[in-house]
């Protein structure tokens, strides 16, 4: 009698111990990634990552259970669905695009959930370790690079006095910044120019301070 009950409980209509283990592992792995996101105050934090991971695991388990001859029938659509979800956290602010890292993390968390749901535990643990290492270490690398390689866009507007804006390009160069000339135009006696400059924050400040003291400049965006 007990054997029959156990077999019934282990049938496709009830959750098995193996599936419980999968959901617990997903919660742990995705929770670790979500904790890092929560700590840094990102849009998608602990709860979001756990929910995405659990949803992916459940869909994968269901795909295996009810997929019949095509066990990837449901799971294959997770990739498409997560793509729409990730796109929702990407937005443009001024001249920068934000949310790309969060979108990528959402995508990889779904992949980890699918791996656990499919029984690929070693792969899911390994990828989680790599993701955590990247999220924890790379910000320090980015900070170091940004301190020595900051990019800014400058725009200068002044009254046209029979001369180009080449002297301002020289100011950028003498401030030890690498520049790329943007659009320059002359209209109604007003000349406008823009440049993209790359260098250290110290050299950017040097250039900005020099421009702020120039009384000929009508507008200065920096």
XYZ file of N, CA, C and O in Angstrom:
888
model
N 0.827 -1.207 0.000
C 0.000 0.000 0.000
C 0.866 1.264 0.000
O 0.627 2.209 -0.765
N 1.850 1.284 0.877
C 2.755 2.440 0.955
C 3.523 2.621 -0.350
O 3.761 3.750 -0.793
N 3.881 1.487 -0.968
C 4.603 1.542 -2.232
C 3.741 2.155 -3.330
O 4.212 2.975 -4.135
N 2.457 1.811 -3.342
C 1.541 2.365 -4.336
C 1.357 3.872 -4.139
O 1.309 4.647 -5.101
N 1.245 4.268 -2.866
C 1.089 5.702 -2.562
C 2.317 6.478 -3.019
O 2.222 7.564 -3.604
N 3.500 5.900 -2.731
C 4.739 6.564 -3.110
C 4.862 6.687 -4.621
O 5.289 7.723 -5.153
N 4.460 5.631 -5.333
C 4.515 5.679 -6.786
C 3.558 6.721 -7.341
O 3.856 7.405 -8.326
N 2.397 6.852 -6.686
C 1.429 7.858 -7.141
C 1.945 9.264 -6.901
O 1.795 10.166 -7.730
N 2.579 9.451 -5.730
C 3.121 10.769 -5.406
C 4.264 11.145 -6.339
O 4.478 12.320 -6.639
N 5.011 10.104 -6.778
C 6.141 10.356 -7.661
C 5.736 10.452 -9.128
O 6.582 10.623 -9.996
N 4.440 10.316 -9.402
C 3.976 10.399 -10.788
C 4.041 11.841 -11.274
O 4.357 12.760 -10.535
N 3.708 12.048 -12.536
C 3.813 13.372 -13.154
C 2.871 14.398 -12.535
O 3.022 15.589 -12.767
N 1.893 13.939 -11.721
C 0.908 14.871 -11.177
C 1.372 15.512 -9.875
O 0.727 16.433 -9.391
N 2.456 15.030 -9.301
C 2.939 15.571 -8.036
C 4.404 15.950 -8.172
O 5.139 15.383 -8.984
N 4.804 16.911 -7.351
C 6.188 17.352 -7.360
C 7.062 16.281 -6.718
O 6.708 15.682 -5.705
N 8.204 16.017 -7.305
C 9.115 15.007 -6.785
C 10.217 15.669 -5.971
O 10.411 16.888 -6.040
N 10.960 14.854 -5.243
C 12.063 15.380 -4.446
C 13.133 16.008 -5.338
O 13.735 17.028 -5.001
N 13.330 15.408 -6.510
C 14.303 15.954 -7.454
C 13.910 17.352 -7.909
O 14.753 18.254 -8.018
N 12.620 17.561 -8.135
C 12.142 18.876 -8.564
C 12.239 19.893 -7.433
O 12.570 21.055 -7.664
N 11.959 19.442 -6.212
C 12.117 20.327 -5.054
C 13.565 20.792 -4.950
O 13.856 21.968 -4.710
N 14.493 19.849 -5.141
C 15.915 20.184 -5.094
C 16.290 21.200 -6.176
O 17.112 22.091 -5.959
N 15.673 21.047 -7.341
C 15.945 21.988 -8.438
C 15.487 23.397 -8.073
O 16.207 24.382 -8.309
N 14.280 23.500 -7.506
C 13.772 24.816 -7.138
C 14.609 25.453 -6.028
O 14.859 26.660 -6.031
N 15.065 24.638 -5.075
C 15.904 25.157 -3.998
C 17.249 25.631 -4.533
O 17.758 26.688 -4.137
N 17.835 24.863 -5.446
C 19.122 25.255 -6.024
C 18.982 26.527 -6.845
O 19.838 27.415 -6.792
N 17.906 26.635 -7.604
C 17.664 27.850 -8.385
C 17.533 29.056 -7.477
O 18.086 30.128 -7.757
N 16.789 28.894 -6.387
C 16.619 29.988 -5.437
C 17.959 30.435 -4.874
O 18.228 31.635 -4.728
N 18.830 29.480 -4.567
C 20.150 29.796 -4.012
C 21.025 30.508 -5.034
O 21.573 31.592 -4.754
N 21.156 29.933 -6.229
C 22.055 30.496 -7.239
C 21.586 31.864 -7.722
O 22.365 32.826 -7.762
N 20.310 31.955 -8.073
C 19.777 33.236 -8.552
C 19.693 34.256 -7.414
O 19.809 35.459 -7.640
N 19.495 33.748 -6.186
C 19.469 34.636 -5.026
C 20.818 35.285 -4.783
O 20.896 36.457 -4.377
N 21.894 34.553 -5.025
C 23.240 35.123 -4.863
C 23.469 36.262 -5.850
O 23.977 37.326 -5.488
N 23.067 36.026 -7.089
C 23.204 37.085 -8.100
C 22.282 38.254 -7.776
O 22.666 39.423 -7.883
N 21.060 37.948 -7.351
C 20.112 39.000 -7.001
C 20.570 39.826 -5.817
O 20.318 41.032 -5.759
N 21.261 39.205 -4.868
C 21.776 39.932 -3.701
C 22.798 40.966 -4.130
O 22.811 42.105 -3.636
N 23.671 40.591 -5.067
C 24.663 41.537 -5.581
C 23.987 42.706 -6.276
O 24.360 43.862 -6.090
N 22.949 42.414 -7.071
C 22.202 43.474 -7.757
C 21.477 44.372 -6.755
O 21.414 45.586 -6.923
N 20.920 43.757 -5.714
C 20.211 44.518 -4.676
C 21.177 45.423 -3.931
O 20.865 46.580 -3.622
N 22.353 44.911 -3.641
C 23.373 45.673 -2.911
C 23.799 46.915 -3.688
O 24.080 47.956 -3.101
N 23.838 46.803 -5.012
C 24.239 47.938 -5.843
C 23.060 48.824 -6.238
O 23.224 49.778 -6.979
N 21.861 48.494 -5.744
C 20.689 49.336 -5.972
C 20.190 49.328 -7.402
O 19.671 50.336 -7.897
N 20.303 48.203 -8.099
C 19.843 48.113 -9.482
C 18.341 47.876 -9.538
O 17.718 47.477 -8.561
N 17.752 48.102 -10.761
C 16.296 47.969 -10.900
C 15.834 46.553 -10.597
O 14.839 46.349 -9.912
N 16.546 45.568 -11.137
C 16.185 44.163 -10.919
C 17.051 43.609 -9.791
O 18.243 43.381 -9.984
N 16.434 43.406 -8.613
C 17.186 42.962 -7.451
C 16.938 41.529 -7.070
O 16.679 40.662 -7.919
N 16.984 41.264 -5.773
C 16.893 39.903 -5.248
C 15.606 39.195 -5.657
O 15.637 38.100 -6.227
N 14.462 39.816 -5.383
C 13.184 39.160 -5.683
C 13.019 38.904 -7.171
O 12.566 37.836 -7.587
N 13.394 39.892 -7.973
C 13.234 39.742 -9.415
C 14.066 38.590 -9.956
O 13.584 37.776 -10.758
N 15.314 38.507 -9.526
C 16.196 37.452 -10.027
C 15.698 36.066 -9.611
O 15.747 35.113 -10.407
N 15.227 35.946 -8.378
C 14.721 34.656 -7.915
C 13.475 34.256 -8.712
O 13.330 33.096 -9.127
N 12.580 35.215 -8.942
C 11.358 34.913 -9.692
C 11.670 34.504 -11.128
O 11.071 33.563 -11.667
N 12.606 35.192 -11.763
C 12.986 34.845 -13.133
C 13.589 33.447 -13.171
O 13.261 32.628 -14.045
N 14.481 33.161 -12.223
C 15.120 31.856 -12.171
C 14.126 30.734 -11.921
O 14.153 29.696 -12.603
N 13.237 30.939 -10.959
C 12.239 29.913 -10.652
C 11.285 29.694 -11.821
O 10.902 28.562 -12.131
N 10.888 30.772 -12.470
C 10.006 30.646 -13.628
C 10.662 29.852 -14.743
O 10.035 28.981 -15.360
N 11.936 30.126 -14.993
C 12.658 29.398 -16.040
C 12.805 27.922 -15.680
O 12.660 27.040 -16.544
N 13.081 27.651 -14.405
C 13.207 26.266 -13.967
C 11.882 25.521 -14.114
O 11.838 24.389 -14.610
N 10.790 26.160 -13.690
C 9.472 25.521 -13.782
C 9.082 25.252 -15.230
O 8.593 24.167 -15.566
N 9.309 26.227 -16.099
C 8.989 26.029 -17.512
C 9.805 24.881 -18.098
O 9.297 24.093 -18.914
N 11.062 24.787 -17.703
C 11.916 23.707 -18.216
C 11.434 22.348 -17.715
O 11.374 21.371 -18.475
N 11.081 22.290 -16.426
C 10.571 21.039 -15.858
C 9.279 20.630 -16.553
O 9.084 19.461 -16.918
N 8.383 21.598 -16.760
C 7.119 21.300 -17.435
C 7.349 20.878 -18.880
O 6.649 20.003 -19.406
N 8.333 21.506 -19.523
C 8.637 21.148 -20.900
C 9.083 19.699 -21.002
O 8.715 18.981 -21.934
N 9.867 19.255 -20.006
C 10.322 17.863 -19.991
C 9.162 16.916 -19.697
O 9.033 15.847 -20.287
N 8.258 17.335 -18.801
C 7.153 16.478 -18.375
C 6.081 16.317 -19.449
O 5.590 15.212 -19.705
N 5.700 17.420 -20.067
C 4.555 17.377 -20.972
C 4.927 17.619 -22.422
O 4.062 17.749 -23.285
N 6.238 17.707 -22.685
C 6.672 18.002 -24.048
C 6.525 16.843 -24.998
O 6.670 17.010 -26.209
N 6.246 15.660 -24.471
C 6.094 14.455 -25.291
C 7.331 14.266 -26.186
O 8.433 14.150 -25.714
N 7.139 14.228 -27.486
C 8.257 13.970 -28.387
C 9.186 15.151 -28.559
O 10.284 15.009 -29.083
N 8.755 16.349 -28.161
C 9.580 17.555 -28.299
C 9.699 18.223 -26.945
O 8.920 19.103 -26.589
N 10.717 17.815 -26.179
C 10.850 18.303 -24.812
C 11.338 19.751 -24.713
O 11.333 20.325 -23.630
N 11.767 20.312 -25.806
C 12.203 21.708 -25.783
C 11.095 22.661 -26.245
O 11.317 23.844 -26.434
N 9.898 22.130 -26.417
C 8.786 22.908 -26.989
C 8.457 24.139 -26.151
O 8.243 25.228 -26.687
N 8.400 24.000 -24.832
C 8.090 25.127 -23.948
C 9.352 25.894 -23.597
O 9.391 27.127 -23.660
N 10.411 25.166 -23.230
C 11.641 25.812 -22.766
C 12.259 26.720 -23.813
O 12.848 27.751 -23.486
N 12.119 26.371 -25.096
C 12.736 27.185 -26.151
C 12.156 28.589 -26.212
O 12.808 29.521 -26.680
N 10.918 28.747 -25.743
C 10.285 30.074 -25.770
C 10.701 30.963 -24.612
O 10.369 32.150 -24.596
N 11.406 30.404 -23.639
C 11.886 31.213 -22.508
C 12.845 32.280 -23.017
O 12.817 33.429 -22.572
N 13.727 31.910 -23.953
C 14.713 32.844 -24.488
C 14.032 34.059 -25.091
O 14.417 35.207 -24.846
N 12.971 33.831 -25.873
C 12.236 34.942 -26.487
C 11.551 35.805 -25.436
O 11.619 37.034 -25.484
N 10.909 35.155 -24.468
C 10.199 35.905 -23.425
C 11.128 36.740 -22.575
O 10.828 37.899 -22.253
N 12.277 36.187 -22.228
C 13.244 36.919 -21.413
C 13.810 38.101 -22.197
O 14.153 39.131 -21.622
N 13.894 37.962 -23.528
C 14.373 39.075 -24.345
C 13.496 40.303 -24.202
O 13.996 41.422 -24.067
N 12.182 40.110 -24.183
C 11.252 41.230 -23.990
C 11.391 41.817 -22.585
O 11.327 43.034 -22.389
N 11.565 40.953 -21.598
C 11.704 41.417 -20.218
C 12.978 42.239 -20.046
O 12.970 43.290 -19.398
N 14.077 41.757 -20.644
C 15.341 42.484 -20.549
C 15.288 43.827 -21.248
O 15.877 44.809 -20.778
N 14.580 43.896 -22.368
C 14.476 45.157 -23.102
C 13.782 46.233 -22.279
O 14.020 47.429 -22.468
N 12.939 45.813 -21.339
C 12.201 46.779 -20.517
C 13.054 47.533 -19.526
O 12.620 48.568 -19.002
N 14.265 47.046 -19.240
C 15.117 47.729 -18.250
C 16.202 48.570 -18.917
O 17.017 49.180 -18.243
N 16.211 48.588 -20.270
C 17.196 49.386 -21.000
C 16.573 50.731 -21.365
O 15.486 50.786 -21.927
N 17.261 51.824 -21.028
C 16.749 53.144 -21.370
C 17.912 54.095 -21.621
O 19.039 53.860 -21.191
N 17.619 55.162 -22.342
C 18.647 56.141 -22.699
C 18.515 57.365 -21.812
O 17.428 57.924 -21.657
N 19.635 57.775 -21.238
C 19.664 58.956 -20.375
C 20.716 59.903 -20.905
O 21.909 59.608 -20.869
N 20.260 61.056 -21.409
C 21.137 62.017 -22.061
C 21.858 61.321 -23.223
O 21.235 60.856 -24.144
N 23.190 61.208 -23.163
C 23.916 60.572 -24.262
C 24.465 59.209 -23.858
O 25.402 58.702 -24.464
N 23.867 58.600 -22.832
C 24.325 57.297 -22.375
C 23.169 56.306 -22.320
O 22.032 56.676 -22.061
N 23.478 55.048 -22.593
C 22.485 53.981 -22.507
C 22.704 53.222 -21.212
O 23.819 52.782 -20.923
N 21.649 53.087 -20.408
C 21.764 52.410 -19.123
C 20.881 51.162 -19.097
O 19.891 51.075 -19.802
N 21.243 50.234 -18.249
C 20.445 49.034 -18.058
C 20.915 47.832 -18.848
O 20.332 46.751 -18.744
N 21.973 47.987 -19.658
C 22.445 46.869 -20.477
C 22.946 45.714 -19.603
O 22.664 44.549 -19.873
N 23.698 46.057 -18.547
C 24.214 45.005 -17.668
C 23.078 44.276 -16.976
O 23.075 43.043 -16.885
N 22.088 45.026 -16.492
C 20.943 44.407 -15.834
C 20.187 43.491 -16.792
O 19.762 42.392 -16.418
N 20.011 43.928 -18.037
C 19.338 43.097 -19.040
C 20.116 41.804 -19.285
O 19.532 40.722 -19.409
N 21.443 41.923 -19.340
C 22.278 40.729 -19.540
C 22.178 39.780 -18.355
O 22.142 38.553 -18.526
N 22.127 40.351 -17.141
C 22.017 39.516 -15.940
C 20.673 38.787 -15.925
O 20.590 37.610 -15.565
N 19.605 39.468 -16.308
C 18.288 38.824 -16.401
C 18.345 37.649 -17.373
O 17.822 36.565 -17.104
N 18.994 37.852 -18.491
C 19.128 36.810 -19.510
C 19.900 35.607 -18.967
O 19.493 34.459 -19.139
N 21.021 35.855 -18.286
C 21.846 34.751 -17.783
C 21.186 34.054 -16.600
O 21.331 32.841 -16.414
N 20.420 34.791 -15.787
C 19.696 34.166 -14.676
C 18.651 33.191 -15.215
O 18.459 32.093 -14.666
N 17.978 33.593 -16.294
C 17.012 32.680 -16.921
C 17.718 31.437 -17.443
O 17.191 30.313 -17.336
N 18.916 31.612 -18.004
C 19.678 30.474 -18.517
C 20.090 29.539 -17.379
O 20.056 28.311 -17.524
N 20.468 30.122 -16.242
C 20.831 29.307 -15.070
C 19.619 28.509 -14.597
O 19.721 27.321 -14.274
N 18.449 29.160 -14.558
C 17.223 28.462 -14.173
C 16.901 27.317 -15.104
O 16.496 26.235 -14.666
N 17.111 27.524 -16.400
C 16.873 26.458 -17.373
C 17.860 25.307 -17.173
O 17.490 24.135 -17.279
N 19.129 25.648 -16.897
C 20.143 24.613 -16.692
C 19.806 23.748 -15.484
O 19.898 22.517 -15.534
N 19.373 24.397 -14.398
C 18.980 23.636 -13.201
C 17.755 22.777 -13.511
O 17.682 21.608 -13.132
N 16.777 23.358 -14.200
C 15.571 22.618 -14.548
C 15.859 21.406 -15.412
O 15.175 20.388 -15.324
N 16.904 21.496 -16.229
C 17.277 20.379 -17.081
C 18.210 19.392 -16.409
O 18.586 18.384 -17.024
N 18.599 19.694 -15.164
C 19.468 18.786 -14.422
C 20.951 19.014 -14.626
O 21.772 18.198 -14.199
N 21.327 20.129 -15.234
C 22.746 20.433 -15.465
C 23.280 21.280 -14.295
O 23.504 22.483 -14.428
N 23.496 20.642 -13.178
C 23.851 21.341 -11.948
C 25.266 21.917 -11.981
O 25.506 23.045 -11.535
N 26.209 21.149 -12.453
C 27.601 21.611 -12.484
C 27.728 22.859 -13.352
O 28.387 23.836 -12.978
N 27.094 22.832 -14.520
C 27.152 23.979 -15.423
C 26.518 25.217 -14.791
O 27.055 26.324 -14.899
N 25.377 25.040 -14.128
C 24.691 26.185 -13.534
C 25.505 26.776 -12.384
O 25.583 28.002 -12.242
N 26.135 25.934 -11.577
C 26.972 26.428 -10.471
C 28.200 27.146 -11.016
O 28.592 28.219 -10.535
N 28.813 26.567 -12.055
C 29.996 27.185 -12.645
C 29.704 28.546 -13.247
O 30.455 29.510 -13.032
N 28.598 28.654 -13.984
C 28.234 29.932 -14.607
C 27.896 30.969 -13.537
O 28.264 32.147 -13.659
N 27.203 30.541 -12.481
C 26.881 31.467 -11.390
C 28.154 32.029 -10.764
O 28.238 33.234 -10.479
N 29.151 31.182 -10.561
C 30.418 31.634 -9.983
C 31.100 32.655 -10.888
O 31.620 33.680 -10.421
N 31.085 32.389 -12.198
C 31.708 33.317 -13.148
C 30.962 34.654 -13.172
O 31.582 35.729 -13.184
N 29.632 34.597 -13.170
C 28.828 35.829 -13.187
C 29.088 36.669 -11.938
O 29.279 37.887 -12.016
N 29.112 36.024 -10.777
C 29.377 36.749 -9.533
C 30.760 37.376 -9.541
O 30.946 38.522 -9.102
N 31.736 36.636 -10.045
C 33.102 37.168 -10.120
C 33.149 38.402 -11.024
O 33.785 39.405 -10.697
N 32.443 38.310 -12.160
C 32.416 39.445 -13.090
C 31.733 40.663 -12.470
O 32.219 41.788 -12.581
N 30.602 40.439 -11.797
C 29.846 41.547 -11.214
C 30.588 42.188 -10.045
O 30.453 43.393 -9.792
N 31.374 41.412 -9.319
C 32.075 41.929 -8.143
C 33.419 42.566 -8.487
O 33.834 43.535 -7.851
N 34.109 42.019 -9.489
C 35.458 42.483 -9.801
C 35.468 43.565 -10.868
O 36.210 44.554 -10.758
N 34.656 43.413 -11.895
C 34.703 44.333 -13.029
C 34.430 45.792 -12.675
O 35.015 46.678 -13.298
N 33.548 46.119 -11.713
C 33.369 47.536 -11.363
C 34.658 48.226 -10.939
O 34.861 49.409 -11.235
N 35.549 47.502 -10.259
C 36.832 48.088 -9.866
C 37.712 48.326 -11.091
O 38.408 49.338 -11.180
N 37.660 47.382 -12.040
C 38.419 47.549 -13.281
C 37.873 48.734 -14.078
O 38.629 49.562 -14.598
N 36.537 48.840 -14.157
C 35.909 49.942 -14.885
C 36.256 51.281 -14.246
O 36.494 52.269 -14.944
N 36.276 51.313 -12.908
C 36.615 52.541 -12.199
C 38.046 52.967 -12.503
O 38.336 54.159 -12.706
N 38.943 51.997 -12.544
C 40.345 52.289 -12.853
C 40.485 52.832 -14.265
O 41.186 53.820 -14.513
N 39.807 52.183 -15.218
C 39.880 52.610 -16.616
C 39.279 53.992 -16.788
O 39.826 54.857 -17.484
N 38.122 54.222 -16.144
C 37.453 55.515 -16.259
C 38.296 56.641 -15.697
O 38.268 57.765 -16.201
N 39.063 56.341 -14.645
C 39.912 57.365 -14.030
C 41.007 57.816 -14.986
O 41.506 58.933 -14.884
N 41.397 56.954 -15.915
C 42.458 57.293 -16.856
C 41.955 57.461 -18.283
O 42.719 57.867 -19.164
N 40.688 57.181 -18.507
C 40.186 57.179 -19.880
C 38.716 57.613 -19.886
O 37.830 56.858 -20.268
N 38.452 58.847 -19.459
C 37.093 59.366 -19.405
C 36.745 60.080 -20.705
O 37.539 60.877 -21.208
N 35.553 59.800 -21.229
C 35.113 60.417 -22.478
C 34.001 61.415 -22.207
O 33.042 61.112 -21.497
N 34.139 62.611 -22.767
C 33.117 63.642 -22.615
C 32.878 64.330 -23.956
O 33.772 64.388 -24.806
N 31.679 64.872 -24.102
C 31.332 65.622 -25.313
C 31.184 67.089 -24.957
O 30.459 67.434 -24.014
N 31.875 67.942 -25.680
C 31.841 69.381 -25.427
C 31.178 70.106 -26.602
O 31.343 69.703 -27.765
N 30.451 71.154 -26.276
C 29.794 71.973 -27.301
C 30.013 73.439 -26.951
O 29.729 73.868 -25.809
N 30.536 74.182 -27.908
C 30.842 75.594 -27.685
C 30.081 76.449 -28.701
O 30.063 76.140 -29.901
N 29.448 77.512 -28.197
C 28.719 78.463 -29.040
C 29.268 79.859 -28.758
O 29.340 80.282 -27.595
N 29.681 80.552 -29.817
C 30.209 81.913 -29.645
C 29.877 82.759 -30.866
O 29.488 82.241 -31.915
N 30.041 84.055 -30.725
C 29.804 84.974 -31.835
C 30.914 84.822 -32.860
O 32.087 84.728 -32.520
N 30.536 84.774 -34.134
C 31.521 84.607 -35.194
C 32.279 85.906 -35.402
O 31.688 86.966 -35.603
N 33.617 85.841 -35.342
C 34.486 87.010 -35.486
C 35.547 86.738 -36.552
O 36.749 86.941 -36.324
N 35.095 86.249 -37.713
C 35.972 85.960 -38.848
C 37.085 84.972 -38.499
O 38.220 85.089 -38.983
N 36.780 84.023 -37.642
C 37.758 82.982 -37.312
C 37.012 81.700 -36.946
O 35.878 81.742 -36.461
N 37.682 80.602 -37.204
C 37.082 79.305 -36.904
C 37.262 78.973 -35.420
O 37.731 79.807 -34.631
N 36.923 77.748 -35.081
C 37.053 77.299 -33.691
C 38.319 76.472 -33.472
O 38.419 75.726 -32.497
N 39.292 76.627 -34.380
C 40.519 75.833 -34.269
C 41.280 76.113 -32.980
O 41.957 75.234 -32.435
N 41.180 77.341 -32.499
C 41.910 77.673 -31.272
C 41.396 76.856 -30.087
O 42.178 76.475 -29.195
N 40.100 76.537 -30.091
C 39.543 75.734 -29.004
C 39.984 74.275 -29.121
O 40.155 73.586 -28.105
N 40.185 73.835 -30.363
C 40.742 72.498 -30.533
C 42.155 72.442 -29.969
O 42.563 71.433 -29.368
N 42.903 73.531 -30.168
C 44.254 73.582 -29.608
C 44.214 73.549 -28.081
O 45.083 72.935 -27.444
N 43.208 74.212 -27.497
C 43.063 74.176 -26.039
C 42.836 72.733 -25.560
O 43.363 72.321 -24.526
N 42.035 71.990 -26.319
C 41.762 70.595 -25.945
C 43.051 69.782 -25.996
O 43.352 68.994 -25.094
N 43.833 69.995 -27.060
C 45.075 69.235 -27.208
C 46.092 69.598 -26.132
O 46.761 68.722 -25.573
N 46.203 70.890 -25.831
C 47.164 71.309 -24.811
C 46.736 70.864 -23.417
O 47.556 70.861 -22.492
N 45.469 70.494 -23.277
C 44.996 69.939 -22.003
C 45.251 68.436 -21.930
O 44.773 67.767 -21.011
N 45.992 67.922 -22.917
C 46.373 66.509 -22.967
C 45.148 65.593 -23.086
O 45.024 64.589 -22.419
N 44.230 66.021 -23.967
C 43.038 65.228 -24.259
C 43.059 64.843 -25.735
O 43.409 65.656 -26.592
N 42.670 63.612 -26.028
C 42.534 63.174 -27.402
C 41.145 63.551 -27.887
O 40.156 63.290 -27.186
N 41.070 64.158 -29.045
C 39.777 64.676 -29.488
C 39.341 64.102 -30.819
O 40.156 63.634 -31.620
N 38.029 64.157 -31.025
C 37.406 63.825 -32.305
C 36.425 64.943 -32.626
O 35.494 65.196 -31.859
N 36.670 65.616 -33.750
C 35.834 66.763 -34.104
C 34.452 66.295 -34.529
O 34.299 65.377 -35.334
N 33.434 66.979 -33.997
C 32.059 66.706 -34.363
C 31.554 67.734 -35.358
O 32.324 68.296 -36.141
N 30.278 68.013 -35.297
C 29.657 68.940 -36.243
C 29.985 70.383 -35.879
O 29.979 70.765 -34.706
N 30.264 71.206 -36.908
C 30.465 72.639 -36.714
C 29.624 73.374 -37.741
O 29.553 72.968 -38.910
N 28.981 74.440 -37.280
C 28.103 75.179 -38.198
C 28.100 76.671 -37.872
O 28.370 77.079 -36.729
N 27.783 77.456 -38.884
C 27.714 78.904 -38.766
C 26.347 79.361 -39.227
O 25.918 79.039 -40.335
N 25.641 80.113 -38.373
C 24.303 80.595 -38.725
C 24.007 81.884 -37.965
O 24.209 81.961 -36.737
N 23.582 82.912 -38.713
C 23.174 84.194 -38.118
C 24.275 84.783 -37.236
O 24.012 85.330 -36.147
N 25.486 84.687 -37.703
C 26.591 85.287 -36.961
C 27.006 84.517 -35.729
O 27.798 85.022 -34.924
N 26.493 83.314 -35.569
C 26.837 82.479 -34.415
C 27.502 81.197 -34.923
O 26.963 80.525 -35.805
N 28.667 80.878 -34.388
C 29.374 79.665 -34.785
C 29.312 78.654 -33.645
O 29.473 79.002 -32.468
N 29.014 77.421 -34.009
C 28.834 76.344 -33.016
C 29.710 75.154 -33.395
O 29.805 74.798 -34.568
N 30.324 74.564 -32.405
C 31.164 73.397 -32.648
C 31.057 72.392 -31.516
O 30.757 72.762 -30.376
N 31.264 71.131 -31.844
C 31.231 70.088 -30.820
C 32.411 69.138 -31.016
O 32.867 68.912 -32.138
N 32.887 68.591 -29.905
C 34.016 67.676 -29.917
C 33.800 66.581 -28.879
O 33.148 66.809 -27.854
N 34.356 65.427 -29.168
C 34.403 64.346 -28.192
C 35.853 64.202 -27.757
O 36.744 63.997 -28.602
N 36.101 64.337 -26.474
C 37.465 64.300 -25.945
C 37.622 63.155 -24.958
O 36.699 62.831 -24.209
N 38.800 62.549 -24.965
C 39.095 61.419 -24.090
C 40.370 61.715 -23.314
O 41.373 62.151 -23.890
N 40.323 61.465 -21.999
C 41.489 61.688 -21.154
C 41.146 61.509 -19.693
O 40.051 61.063 -19.352
N 42.040 61.897 -18.826
C 41.814 61.754 -17.390
C 40.873 62.852 -16.883
O 40.789 63.932 -17.482
N 40.138 62.612 -15.794
C 39.254 63.642 -15.233
C 40.006 64.933 -14.892
O 39.454 66.027 -15.026
N 41.253 64.793 -14.469
C 42.061 65.966 -14.129
C 42.269 66.861 -15.353
O 42.136 68.086 -15.279
N 42.574 66.262 -16.495
C 42.780 67.032 -17.718
C 41.465 67.605 -18.251
O 41.444 68.698 -18.828
N 40.363 66.869 -18.073
C 39.051 67.416 -18.448
C 38.738 68.660 -17.626
O 38.253 69.660 -18.158
N 39.012 68.597 -16.341
C 38.748 69.743 -15.456
C 39.600 70.947 -15.862
O 39.132 72.089 -15.841
N 40.822 70.666 -16.253
C 41.723 71.734 -16.686
C 41.149 72.462 -17.891
O 41.152 73.696 -17.956
N 40.634 71.695 -18.853
C 40.053 72.298 -20.048
C 38.767 73.053 -19.720
O 38.556 74.177 -20.188
N 37.900 72.450 -18.917
C 36.628 73.083 -18.563
C 36.861 74.402 -17.835
O 36.209 75.419 -18.130
N 37.776 74.427 -16.901
C 38.069 75.660 -16.159
C 38.544 76.768 -17.102
O 38.186 77.940 -16.938
N 39.343 76.377 -18.089
C 39.837 77.360 -19.051
C 38.686 77.924 -19.884
O 38.633 79.138 -20.160
N 37.755 77.066 -20.301
C 36.626 77.521 -21.099
C 35.657 78.393 -20.290
O 35.077 79.343 -20.821
N 35.489 78.084 -19.038
C 34.578 78.878 -18.194
C 35.090 80.296 -17.987
O 34.311 81.200 -17.680
N 36.390 80.497 -18.145
C 36.955 81.833 -17.992
C 36.942 82.635 -19.293
O 37.274 83.820 -19.296
N 36.552 81.973 -20.386
C 36.523 82.636 -21.689
C 35.217 83.416 -21.835
O 34.138 82.840 -21.976
N 35.309 84.747 -21.845
C 34.113 85.591 -21.882
C 33.488 85.661 -23.290
O 32.368 86.145 -23.444
N 34.185 85.144 -24.311
C 33.642 85.167 -25.660
C 32.629 84.053 -25.903
O 31.828 84.126 -26.831
N 32.658 83.047 -25.061
C 31.772 81.907 -25.234
C 30.361 82.250 -24.737
O 30.181 82.709 -23.604
N 29.360 82.029 -25.597
C 27.977 82.297 -25.239
C 27.348 81.092 -24.538
O 26.578 81.258 -23.586
N 27.639 79.883 -25.040
C 27.114 78.647 -24.443
C 28.246 77.621 -24.405
O 29.035 77.521 -25.345
N 28.254 76.862 -23.313
C 29.276 75.823 -23.164
C 28.652 74.614 -22.503
O 28.288 74.651 -21.337
N 28.481 73.551 -23.275
C 27.949 72.297 -22.749
C 29.091 71.340 -22.479
O 29.950 71.119 -23.341
N 29.110 70.776 -21.267
C 30.207 69.870 -20.911
C 29.742 68.823 -19.916
O 28.669 68.912 -19.363
